[in-house]
Tab-separated table of C-alpha atoms in Angstrom:
chain	number	residue	atom	x	y	z
P	15	UNK	CA	-133.244	163.896	19.084
P	16	UNK	CA	-135.239	160.888	20.063
P	17	UNK	CA	-134.442	157.711	21.883
P	18	UNK	CA	-136.544	154.643	20.797
P	19	UNK	CA	-139.113	153.182	23.169
P	20	UNK	CA	-139.000	151.116	25.317
P	21	UNK	CA	-135.695	152.629	26.397
P	22	UNK	CA	-136.805	155.068	29.134
P	23	UNK	CA	-135.854	156.267	32.531
P	24	UNK	CA	-136.378	153.841	35.495
P	25	UNK	CA	-135.744	150.818	33.069
P	26	UNK	CA	-133.965	147.532	34.079
P	27	UNK	CA	-131.508	146.378	31.346
P	28	UNK	CA	-130.714	142.828	30.925
P	29	UNK	CA	-127.284	141.655	32.005
P	30	UNK	CA	-125.018	139.421	29.973
P	31	UNK	CA	-126.851	140.238	26.678
P	32	UNK	CA	-125.982	142.758	23.812
P	33	UNK	CA	-128.393	145.657	24.035
P	34	UNK	CA	-129.010	147.497	20.679
P	35	UNK	CA	-129.651	150.972	22.118
P	36	UNK	CA	-131.034	153.156	19.361
P	37	UNK	CA	-132.874	156.368	18.465
P	38	UNK	CA	-133.155	159.135	15.907
P	39	UNK	CA	-131.367	162.514	15.269
P	40	UNK	CA	-131.148	165.264	12.727
P	41	UNK	CA	-127.349	165.579	13.251
P	42	UNK	CA	-124.496	163.673	11.959
P	43	UNK	CA	-123.457	161.830	15.045
P	44	UNK	CA	-124.434	161.218	18.617
P	45	UNK	CA	-122.363	160.370	21.807
P	46	UNK	CA	-123.697	158.128	24.534
P	47	UNK	CA	-122.179	158.315	27.972
P	48	UNK	CA	-122.760	155.474	30.377
P	49	UNK	CA	-121.222	156.396	33.682
P	50	UNK	CA	-117.545	156.985	32.584
P	51	UNK	CA	-117.804	155.173	29.277
P	52	UNK	CA	-118.444	157.217	26.081
P	53	UNK	CA	-119.605	155.750	22.751
P	54	UNK	CA	-119.780	157.706	19.585
P	55	UNK	CA	-121.741	156.631	16.503
P	56	UNK	CA	-122.767	158.161	13.089
P	57	UNK	CA	-126.359	158.987	12.248
P	58	UNK	CA	-127.486	157.292	9.092
P	59	UNK	CA	-130.832	158.265	7.468
P	60	UNK	CA	-131.516	160.065	10.807
P	61	UNK	CA	-131.162	156.740	12.742
P	62	UNK	CA	-128.349	155.851	15.202
P	63	UNK	CA	-127.620	152.709	17.237
P	64	UNK	CA	-124.971	151.552	19.629
P	65	UNK	CA	-124.443	148.164	21.281
P	66	UNK	CA	-124.292	148.130	25.030
P	67	UNK	CA	-123.219	145.304	27.262
P	68	UNK	CA	-123.361	144.897	31.072
P	69	UNK	CA	-122.065	141.805	32.884
P	70	UNK	CA	-122.890	142.765	36.452
P	71	UNK	CA	-125.989	143.685	38.207
P	72	UNK	CA	-126.154	147.187	39.659
P	73	UNK	CA	-127.488	150.757	39.690
P	74	UNK	CA	-128.619	153.353	39.784
P	75	UNK	CA	-126.851	154.997	36.928
P	76	UNK	CA	-127.774	157.317	33.963
P	77	UNK	CA	-127.247	157.168	30.187
P	78	UNK	CA	-126.684	160.507	28.506
P	79	UNK	CA	-127.304	160.822	24.729
P	80	UNK	CA	-125.902	163.949	23.010
P	81	UNK	CA	-125.837	165.329	19.626
P	82	UNK	CA	-124.852	168.736	18.314
P	83	UNK	CA	-128.034	170.460	19.533
P	84	UNK	CA	-129.299	168.774	22.757
P	85	UNK	CA	-128.757	166.197	25.457
P	86	UNK	CA	-131.309	163.614	26.733
P	87	UNK	CA	-130.760	161.826	29.960
P	88	UNK	CA	-132.244	158.574	31.013
P	89	UNK	CA	-131.854	158.239	34.842
P	90	UNK	CA	-132.533	155.812	37.699
P	91	UNK	CA	-131.456	152.853	35.525
P	92	UNK	CA	-130.455	149.446	36.783
P	93	UNK	CA	-128.952	146.166	35.361
P	94	UNK	CA	-130.515	142.967	36.326
P	95	UNK	CA	-132.868	140.356	34.847
P	96	UNK	CA	-135.859	141.126	32.616
P	97	UNK	CA	-138.872	138.687	32.319
P	98	UNK	CA	-141.613	138.999	29.739
P	99	UNK	CA	-145.046	138.151	31.286
P	100	UNK	CA	-146.986	136.918	28.323
P	101	UNK	CA	-150.217	135.247	27.496
P	102	UNK	CA	-153.961	135.898	27.810
P	103	UNK	CA	-156.439	137.001	30.414
P	104	UNK	CA	-155.092	135.158	33.445
P	105	UNK	CA	-151.702	136.866	32.907
P	106	UNK	CA	-153.477	140.164	32.061
P	107	UNK	CA	-155.461	139.925	35.331
P	108	UNK	CA	-154.308	143.012	37.529
P	109	UNK	CA	-153.562	143.095	41.183
P	110	UNK	CA	-156.476	145.405	41.731
P	111	UNK	CA	-158.828	142.956	40.105
P	112	UNK	CA	-158.024	140.092	42.651
P	113	UNK	CA	-158.137	139.660	46.333
P	114	UNK	CA	-157.179	142.751	48.448
P	115	UNK	CA	-153.534	142.709	49.242
P	116	UNK	CA	-151.185	145.331	50.776
P	117	UNK	CA	-148.014	146.066	48.863
P	118	UNK	CA	-145.172	143.646	49.846
P	119	UNK	CA	-142.147	143.390	47.631
P	120	UNK	CA	-138.670	143.701	48.988
P	121	UNK	CA	-136.728	143.721	45.716
P	122	UNK	CA	-136.002	146.551	43.278
P	123	UNK	CA	-138.678	145.793	40.724
P	124	UNK	CA	-139.612	147.968	37.647
P	125	UNK	CA	-142.191	147.142	34.919
P	126	UNK	CA	-143.186	148.138	31.446
P	127	UNK	CA	-146.707	148.023	30.267
P	128	UNK	CA	-146.972	147.258	26.526
P	129	UNK	CA	-149.960	148.956	24.950
P	130	UNK	CA	-152.570	146.515	23.541
P	131	UNK	CA	-152.518	147.788	20.130
P	132	UNK	CA	-154.491	145.765	17.693
P	133	UNK	CA	-154.462	147.572	14.233
P	134	UNK	CA	-153.093	150.635	12.488
P	135	UNK	CA	-155.463	153.077	10.661
P	136	UNK	CA	-154.201	156.185	8.783
P	137	UNK	CA	-150.818	155.964	10.412
P	138	UNK	CA	-152.102	155.660	13.972
P	139	UNK	CA	-152.293	152.781	16.289
P	140	UNK	CA	-155.517	151.732	17.870
P	141	UNK	CA	-157.071	151.295	20.383
P	142	UNK	CA	-155.680	154.678	21.362
P	143	UNK	CA	-153.101	154.293	24.370
P	144	UNK	CA	-150.038	156.175	25.299
P	145	UNK	CA	-146.687	154.372	25.361
P	146	UNK	CA	-145.569	154.901	29.027
P	147	UNK	CA	-142.149	154.871	30.679
P	148	UNK	CA	-140.858	152.044	32.804
P	149	UNK	CA	-142.676	152.214	36.199
P	150	UNK	CA	-141.002	151.694	39.581
P	151	UNK	CA	-143.019	149.026	41.502
P	152	UNK	CA	-144.305	150.617	44.711
P	153	UNK	CA	-147.430	150.890	46.957
P	154	UNK	CA	-149.183	152.835	44.308
P	155	UNK	CA	-148.231	151.390	40.990
P	156	UNK	CA	-148.413	147.716	41.917
P	157	UNK	CA	-152.168	147.607	41.476
P	158	UNK	CA	-151.792	147.987	37.788
P	159	UNK	CA	-149.346	145.196	37.306
P	160	UNK	CA	-150.244	141.653	36.231
P	161	UNK	CA	-151.173	139.824	39.552
P	162	UNK	CA	-149.130	136.772	38.615
P	163	UNK	CA	-146.139	138.882	37.813
P	164	UNK	CA	-146.442	140.814	41.021
P	165	UNK	CA	-146.543	137.800	43.331
P	166	UNK	CA	-143.838	136.195	41.236
P	167	UNK	CA	-141.608	139.185	41.932
P	168	UNK	CA	-142.345	138.957	45.781
P	169	UNK	CA	-140.348	135.643	45.925
P	170	UNK	CA	-137.426	136.361	43.672
P	171	UNK	CA	-133.850	137.095	45.048
P	172	UNK	CA	-133.945	140.636	46.406
P	173	UNK	CA	-130.341	141.353	45.453
P	174	UNK	CA	-131.068	141.311	41.704
P	175	UNK	CA	-133.086	144.220	40.153
P	176	UNK	CA	-135.958	142.732	38.239
P	177	UNK	CA	-137.731	144.123	35.092
P	178	UNK	CA	-141.207	142.901	34.023
P	179	UNK	CA	-142.442	143.418	30.479
P	180	UNK	CA	-146.172	143.238	30.869
P	181	UNK	CA	-147.333	142.070	27.448
P	182	UNK	CA	-150.663	140.087	27.294
P	183	UNK	CA	-154.194	140.188	26.025
P	184	UNK	CA	-157.214	138.368	27.185
P	185	UNK	CA	-159.039	136.031	24.862
P	186	UNK	CA	-156.152	135.308	22.637
P	187	UNK	CA	-154.924	132.084	20.911
P	188	UNK	CA	-151.213	131.461	20.612
P	189	UNK	CA	-151.666	132.030	16.954
P	190	UNK	CA	-152.172	135.811	17.690
P	191	UNK	CA	-148.512	135.862	18.983
P	192	UNK	CA	-146.938	134.037	16.109
P	193	UNK	CA	-145.588	135.626	12.885
P	194	UNK	CA	-147.725	135.415	9.730
P	195	UNK	CA	-144.744	133.987	7.764
P	196	UNK	CA	-144.468	131.037	10.159
P	197	UNK	CA	-148.241	130.435	10.136
P	198	UNK	CA	-148.422	130.492	6.423
P	199	UNK	CA	-145.270	128.340	5.828
P	200	UNK	CA	-146.698	125.342	7.768
P	201	UNK	CA	-149.653	123.713	5.995
P	202	UNK	CA	-151.357	122.504	9.165
P	203	UNK	CA	-151.114	125.898	10.954
P	204	UNK	CA	-152.128	127.819	7.885
P	205	UNK	CA	-155.311	125.646	7.333
P	206	UNK	CA	-156.203	125.658	11.035
P	207	UNK	CA	-155.470	129.285	12.065
P	208	UNK	CA	-155.334	131.348	9.022
P	209	UNK	CA	-157.847	129.666	6.706
P	210	UNK	CA	-159.965	128.595	9.629
P	211	UNK	CA	-160.243	132.219	10.773
P	212	UNK	CA	-160.947	134.074	7.550
P	213	UNK	CA	-163.198	131.421	5.778
P	214	UNK	CA	-166.292	133.255	6.799
P	215	UNK	CA	-164.957	136.832	6.541
P	216	UNK	CA	-166.452	138.221	3.302
P	217	UNK	CA	-167.002	141.864	4.194
P	218	UNK	CA	-164.944	144.891	3.102
P	219	UNK	CA	-162.414	146.569	5.376
P	220	UNK	CA	-164.643	149.469	6.106
P	221	UNK	CA	-167.480	147.130	6.928
P	222	UNK	CA	-165.118	145.206	9.322
P	223	UNK	CA	-164.120	148.489	10.910
P	224	UNK	CA	-167.492	149.564	11.595
P	225	UNK	CA	-168.549	146.157	12.992
P	226	UNK	CA	-165.480	146.439	15.331
P	227	UNK	CA	-166.471	149.933	16.444
P	228	UNK	CA	-170.086	148.727	17.222
P	229	UNK	CA	-168.769	145.763	19.231
P	230	UNK	CA	-166.387	147.982	21.277
P	231	UNK	CA	-169.220	150.231	22.088
P	232	UNK	CA	-171.409	147.466	23.195
P	233	UNK	CA	-168.601	146.001	25.207
P	234	UNK	CA	-167.832	149.252	26.969
P	235	UNK	CA	-171.474	149.754	27.912
P	236	UNK	CA	-171.605	146.208	29.425
P	237	UNK	CA	-168.355	146.655	31.426
P	238	UNK	CA	-169.597	149.890	32.899
P	239	UNK	CA	-172.806	148.246	33.953
P	240	UNK	CA	-170.912	145.217	35.305
P	241	UNK	CA	-168.485	147.297	37.355
P	242	UNK	CA	-171.312	149.287	38.840
P	243	UNK	CA	-173.086	146.065	39.774
P	244	UNK	CA	-169.808	144.632	41.226
P	245	UNK	CA	-169.352	147.647	43.569
P	246	UNK	CA	-173.019	147.286	44.733
P	247	UNK	CA	-172.656	143.403	45.430
P	248	UNK	CA	-169.152	142.729	46.573
P	249	UNK	CA	-170.403	139.559	48.206
P	250	UNK	CA	-171.205	137.898	44.947
P	251	UNK	CA	-169.075	135.671	42.932
P	252	UNK	CA	-168.259	136.456	39.197
P	253	UNK	CA	-170.693	133.762	38.086
P	254	UNK	CA	-173.513	134.964	40.328
P	255	UNK	CA	-173.133	138.479	39.040
P	256	UNK	CA	-173.140	137.389	35.441
P	257	UNK	CA	-176.312	135.479	36.120
P	258	UNK	CA	-177.853	138.785	37.178
P	259	UNK	CA	-176.280	141.253	34.504
P	260	UNK	CA	-175.659	138.798	31.695
P	261	UNK	CA	-172.353	137.662	30.099
P	262	UNK	CA	-169.736	139.685	28.520
P	263	UNK	CA	-170.670	140.334	24.787
P	264	UNK	CA	-168.938	137.805	22.640
P	265	UNK	CA	-167.496	137.231	20.116
P	266	UNK	CA	-165.950	140.388	18.618
P	267	UNK	CA	-166.502	141.033	14.972
P	268	UNK	CA	-163.949	139.085	12.857
P	269	UNK	CA	-161.591	140.669	10.372
P	270	UNK	CA	-158.560	142.969	10.144
P	271	UNK	CA	-159.572	144.995	13.241
P	272	UNK	CA	-160.169	142.000	15.493
P	273	UNK	CA	-157.567	141.436	18.326
P	274	UNK	CA	-158.066	137.643	17.838
P	275	UNK	CA	-156.949	137.551	14.258
P	276	UNK	CA	-153.778	135.338	13.610
P	277	UNK	CA	-150.479	137.236	13.966
P	278	UNK	CA	-152.171	140.606	14.769
P	279	UNK	CA	-150.593	141.018	18.313
P	280	UNK	CA	-147.345	139.620	17.138
P	281	UNK	CA	-147.282	142.510	14.749
P	282	UNK	CA	-148.564	145.388	16.902
P	283	UNK	CA	-147.544	144.437	20.434
P	284	UNK	CA	-144.631	141.803	20.504
P	285	UNK	CA	-142.543	143.472	17.774
P	286	UNK	CA	-142.384	146.702	19.793
P	287	UNK	CA	-140.150	145.004	22.364
P	288	UNK	CA	-138.189	142.629	20.296
P	289	UNK	CA	-135.125	144.948	20.538
P	290	UNK	CA	-135.154	144.701	24.285
P	291	UNK	CA	-133.337	141.695	25.600
P	292	UNK	CA	-134.935	139.451	28.278
P	293	UNK	CA	-133.935	136.574	30.357
P	294	UNK	CA	-136.949	134.314	29.997
P	295	UNK	CA	-140.700	134.267	29.091
P	296	UNK	CA	-143.338	133.748	31.747
P	297	UNK	CA	-146.247	132.272	29.722
P	298	UNK	CA	-149.830	131.787	30.900
P	299	UNK	CA	-152.115	130.957	28.018
P	300	UNK	CA	-154.080	128.173	26.589
P	301	UNK	CA	-157.671	128.875	27.650
P	302	UNK	CA	-158.628	130.154	24.239
P	303	UNK	CA	-156.997	127.303	22.409
P	304	UNK	CA	-158.667	124.686	24.622
P	305	UNK	CA	-161.662	125.029	22.221
P	306	UNK	CA	-159.627	122.928	19.737
P	307	UNK	CA	-156.793	121.385	21.610
P	308	UNK	CA	-155.698	118.944	18.976
P	309	UNK	CA	-153.320	121.489	17.339
P	310	UNK	CA	-152.106	123.194	20.408
P	311	UNK	CA	-148.761	121.373	20.872
P	312	UNK	CA	-147.857	122.047	17.214
P	313	UNK	CA	-148.845	125.658	17.599
P	314	UNK	CA	-146.766	126.107	20.804
P	315	UNK	CA	-143.743	124.475	19.373
P	316	UNK	CA	-143.920	126.923	16.440
P	317	UNK	CA	-144.388	129.949	18.628
P	318	UNK	CA	-141.446	128.954	20.948
P	319	UNK	CA	-139.231	128.458	17.919
P	320	UNK	CA	-140.362	131.635	16.304
P	321	UNK	CA	-139.572	133.738	19.404
P	322	UNK	CA	-136.239	132.028	19.866
P	323	UNK	CA	-135.252	132.836	16.354
P	324	UNK	CA	-136.180	136.450	16.758
P	325	UNK	CA	-134.375	136.792	20.050
P	326	UNK	CA	-131.458	134.925	18.703
P	327	UNK	CA	-131.005	132.502	21.626
P	328	UNK	CA	-132.506	129.470	23.292
P	329	UNK	CA	-134.943	131.491	25.253
P	330	UNK	CA	-136.277	129.791	28.326
P	331	UNK	CA	-140.115	129.475	28.661
P	332	UNK	CA	-141.812	128.972	31.947
P	333	UNK	CA	-145.322	127.706	31.180
P	334	UNK	CA	-148.062	128.021	33.787
P	335	UNK	CA	-150.196	125.029	33.421
P	336	UNK	CA	-153.968	125.634	33.335
P	337	UNK	CA	-155.699	125.071	36.650
P	338	UNK	CA	-158.936	123.197	37.210
P	339	UNK	CA	-162.107	124.666	35.707
P	340	UNK	CA	-165.461	123.205	34.678
P	341	UNK	CA	-165.275	123.654	30.937
P	342	UNK	CA	-168.809	122.194	30.332
P	343	UNK	CA	-167.370	119.921	27.675
P	344	UNK	CA	-166.574	122.973	25.505
P	345	UNK	CA	-163.358	124.234	26.990
P	346	UNK	CA	-160.997	121.323	27.176
P	347	UNK	CA	-158.615	122.371	29.994
P	348	UNK	CA	-157.622	118.762	30.722
P	349	UNK	CA	-156.279	118.277	27.324
P	350	UNK	CA	-154.359	121.509	27.317
P	351	UNK	CA	-152.734	120.465	30.680
P	352	UNK	CA	-151.423	117.217	29.233
P	353	UNK	CA	-150.088	119.035	26.114
P	354	UNK	CA	-148.209	121.639	28.326
P	355	UNK	CA	-146.705	118.799	30.273
P	356	UNK	CA	-145.625	117.183	26.954
P	357	UNK	CA	-144.081	120.349	25.770
P	358	UNK	CA	-141.929	120.497	28.916
P	359	UNK	CA	-140.920	116.888	28.315
P	360	UNK	CA	-140.069	117.379	24.643
P	361	UNK	CA	-138.638	120.867	24.418
P	362	UNK	CA	-135.297	121.968	25.791
P	363	UNK	CA	-135.484	124.823	28.302
P	364	UNK	CA	-139.241	124.734	28.647
P	365	UNK	CA	-140.336	124.471	32.143
P	366	UNK	CA	-143.722	123.810	33.566
P	367	UNK	CA	-145.403	125.308	36.529
P	368	UNK	CA	-148.445	123.229	37.622
P	369	UNK	CA	-151.381	125.198	38.928
P	370	UNK	CA	-153.637	122.425	40.258
P	371	UNK	CA	-155.433	123.756	43.408
P	372	UNK	CA	-155.502	127.237	42.071
P	373	UNK	CA	-158.541	127.084	39.928
P	374	UNK	CA	-162.219	127.755	40.570
P	375	UNK	CA	-165.023	125.577	39.228
P	376	UNK	CA	-167.099	128.265	37.667
P	377	UNK	CA	-164.595	131.037	37.111
P	378	UNK	CA	-162.175	130.950	34.327
P	379	UNK	CA	-160.255	133.820	36.095
P	380	UNK	CA	-159.340	132.627	39.548
P	381	UNK	CA	-159.130	135.699	41.791
P	382	UNK	CA	-156.228	134.555	43.936
P	383	UNK	CA	-152.999	134.656	41.924
P	384	UNK	CA	-150.575	134.465	44.905
P	385	UNK	CA	-149.994	130.753	44.786
P	386	UNK	CA	-149.459	130.838	40.923
P	387	UNK	CA	-146.920	133.661	41.361
P	388	UNK	CA	-145.227	131.805	44.223
P	389	UNK	CA	-144.973	128.460	42.194
P	390	UNK	CA	-143.667	130.415	39.255
P	391	UNK	CA	-141.024	132.080	41.361
P	392	UNK	CA	-139.832	128.859	42.984
P	393	UNK	CA	-139.496	127.275	39.425
P	394	UNK	CA	-137.510	130.227	38.211
P	395	UNK	CA	-135.272	130.127	41.252
P	396	UNK	CA	-134.662	126.450	40.750
P	397	UNK	CA	-134.319	126.287	36.921
P	398	UNK	CA	-132.951	129.695	36.029
P	399	UNK	CA	-130.993	130.770	39.061
P	400	UNK	CA	-130.052	127.288	40.126
P	401	UNK	CA	-131.136	127.847	43.670
P	402	UNK	CA	-133.060	125.491	45.895
P	403	UNK	CA	-136.738	125.968	45.519
P	404	UNK	CA	-140.021	124.229	46.244
P	405	UNK	CA	-140.810	122.663	42.843
P	406	UNK	CA	-143.274	120.053	41.971
P	407	UNK	CA	-142.385	116.270	41.792
P	408	UNK	CA	-141.121	115.533	38.170
P	409	UNK	CA	-141.758	112.278	36.513
P	410	UNK	CA	-138.450	110.504	35.789
P	411	UNK	CA	-139.306	107.126	34.399
P	412	UNK	CA	-141.881	104.298	34.246
P	413	UNK	CA	-141.943	100.544	33.906
P	414	UNK	CA	-144.639	98.155	33.034
P	415	UNK	CA	-144.175	94.458	33.186
P	416	UNK	CA	-147.594	93.495	31.765
P	417	UNK	CA	-149.348	93.563	35.147
P	418	UNK	CA	-147.955	96.451	37.334
P	419	UNK	CA	-147.087	99.908	36.157
P	420	UNK	CA	-144.508	101.752	38.301
P	421	UNK	CA	-143.961	105.464	37.747
P	422	UNK	CA	-141.082	106.974	39.442
P	423	UNK	CA	-140.590	110.674	40.480
P	424	UNK	CA	-137.632	112.679	41.597
P	425	UNK	CA	-139.045	113.259	45.034
P	426	UNK	CA	-141.461	111.681	47.537
P	427	UNK	CA	-145.205	111.947	47.337
P	428	UNK	CA	-147.909	112.026	50.056
P	429	UNK	CA	-149.720	108.597	50.391
P	430	UNK	CA	-152.690	108.816	48.273
P	431	UNK	CA	-154.964	106.520	46.060
P	432	UNK	CA	-156.946	108.034	43.229
P	433	UNK	CA	-158.988	106.642	40.340
P	434	UNK	CA	-157.712	107.775	36.914
P	435	UNK	CA	-158.511	107.260	33.325
P	436	UNK	CA	-156.768	104.370	31.474
P	437	UNK	CA	-157.053	102.459	28.159
P	438	UNK	CA	-156.676	98.706	27.996
P	439	UNK	CA	-156.863	96.323	25.073
P	440	UNK	CA	-160.615	95.856	25.995
P	441	UNK	CA	-161.396	99.672	26.219
P	442	UNK	CA	-161.348	102.698	28.542
P	443	UNK	CA	-161.683	102.012	32.191
P	444	UNK	CA	-161.003	103.659	35.634
P	445	UNK	CA	-158.080	102.297	37.589
P	446	UNK	CA	-156.501	102.811	41.031
P	447	UNK	CA	-153.371	104.726	41.006
P	448	UNK	CA	-151.379	104.731	44.420
P	449	UNK	CA	-148.714	106.889	45.648
P	450	UNK	CA	-145.986	105.235	47.697
P	451	UNK	CA	-142.792	107.137	48.513
P	452	UNK	CA	-141.352	108.229	45.215
P	453	UNK	CA	-143.721	106.077	43.082
P	454	UNK	CA	-147.134	105.889	41.637
P	455	UNK	CA	-148.230	102.261	41.133
P	456	UNK	CA	-151.170	100.818	39.165
P	457	UNK	CA	-152.048	97.122	38.871
P	458	UNK	CA	-153.801	96.356	35.591
P	459	UNK	CA	-153.374	93.760	32.860
P	460	UNK	CA	-153.368	94.737	29.154
P	461	UNK	CA	-152.686	98.404	29.832
P	462	UNK	CA	-152.315	100.673	26.775
P	463	UNK	CA	-152.171	104.092	28.423
P	464	UNK	CA	-152.901	105.973	31.530
P	465	UNK	CA	-153.790	109.588	32.197
P	466	UNK	CA	-153.831	111.633	35.422
P	467	UNK	CA	-155.302	115.166	35.482
P	468	UNK	CA	-156.843	114.943	31.934
P	469	UNK	CA	-160.265	115.976	33.248
P	470	UNK	CA	-161.329	119.643	33.251
P	471	UNK	CA	-162.238	119.919	36.814
P	472	UNK	CA	-161.369	117.741	39.857
P	473	UNK	CA	-160.607	118.259	43.455
P	474	UNK	CA	-158.147	115.513	44.453
P	475	UNK	CA	-154.489	115.549	43.582
P	476	UNK	CA	-151.244	113.772	43.963
P	477	UNK	CA	-149.036	115.977	45.981
P	478	UNK	CA	-145.295	116.057	46.714
P	479	UNK	CA	-144.094	116.266	50.326
P	480	UNK	CA	-143.505	119.966	49.745
P	481	UNK	CA	-147.279	120.417	49.314
P	482	UNK	CA	-147.067	121.211	45.509
P	483	UNK	CA	-149.232	118.950	43.228
P	484	UNK	CA	-147.588	116.935	40.579
P	485	UNK	CA	-148.291	117.822	37.003
P	486	UNK	CA	-151.111	115.951	35.038
P	487	UNK	CA	-149.472	113.515	32.644
P	488	UNK	CA	-150.275	110.811	30.076
P	489	UNK	CA	-148.144	107.669	29.534
P	490	UNK	CA	-148.569	105.437	26.521
P	491	UNK	CA	-147.234	102.003	27.188
């Protein structure tokens, strides 16, 4: 008898949602015992499934699955809230890769690492990685968890068991996490992400496979050399080290075995946990798509709708907005920030977590994730748990009388005057934008639009009285 992954011991099950608990058996029926409750279901084509539902947090408890030959027990189980920590490298970034930090988490937290499978060959998934059980977050295991997710868990209510599904992969466009059917059914997305990716791929599958193997060997050699150099020079920044040892080999070979191909990680990573209900998605991604930001809003709208359709509910998304970074006019972080803000304005149950003040000028992977995790937790407490939390000031309305633009927020701002980008009937200029109480004020005739935070890297921000910067935004008059 077999119980399907990711149902394992130590897991946290999502409260107030139907859970399709399933597995395989060579017998005719199985019994499932959850505390005193017993469910019986028939086995069809060696497969069985039963729906479970829990409306209260709690634990620990066990689930016993019995057929005519054996009994399998899953123990140390809890009911609470499960969050999917998705995105690319800044969500993948582990605790052990950041600033040294002793374990500190008062709540009951468990996490599940989803193997970063990229392709299937001869019935086997690659790169080779074992599917592991749910892990209890403790002073040993926490070093392997996403740093953002770890610091997020530190600040959540400690009376609710928390599960984290660690599902992310560095260097990925949102198109990697979207189904092929959705991409192909949308002419713009198909042209941009499918046709645009494969237009220069003319080799056979075997040639693509060999190219991928050669790249992976080159990458592993580089990473070994880089890590050795890092141990010898802990005083250096990442940029300084790469000046000495060179940059990460890039890009990988395109084709069927490339983790960057459209829909690949949707197929081999995301699908593996679709049967496991979650409360919300924590999404930190956009760096890769900043290379062509003009399609990002449409792509993210499609991805959010795709996931919601699969999960069968209006799944909340908490989007961590990209922090400041000098993209050298190649990576357009400023444009992605504005788009992420627009998504939160236009889509229901999409919440923004600004990360201004969390970036590093010359490092796309800021090493301190503690502030990002804290702000994410405060947003989730406020929006999902409906508790008071330190959240960023939100733009409520604006008014322009032809001479003075007044932008009103839901909380007071610290007095500041900054120069921002604006367009007038005569062209693009810099204008003064001044914070006074709950308002930003700009005096300028013939104003067409105004943008704050649309540059890749800057060091002065508008900040709420709680110390959290406002989100970058763009207003078209």
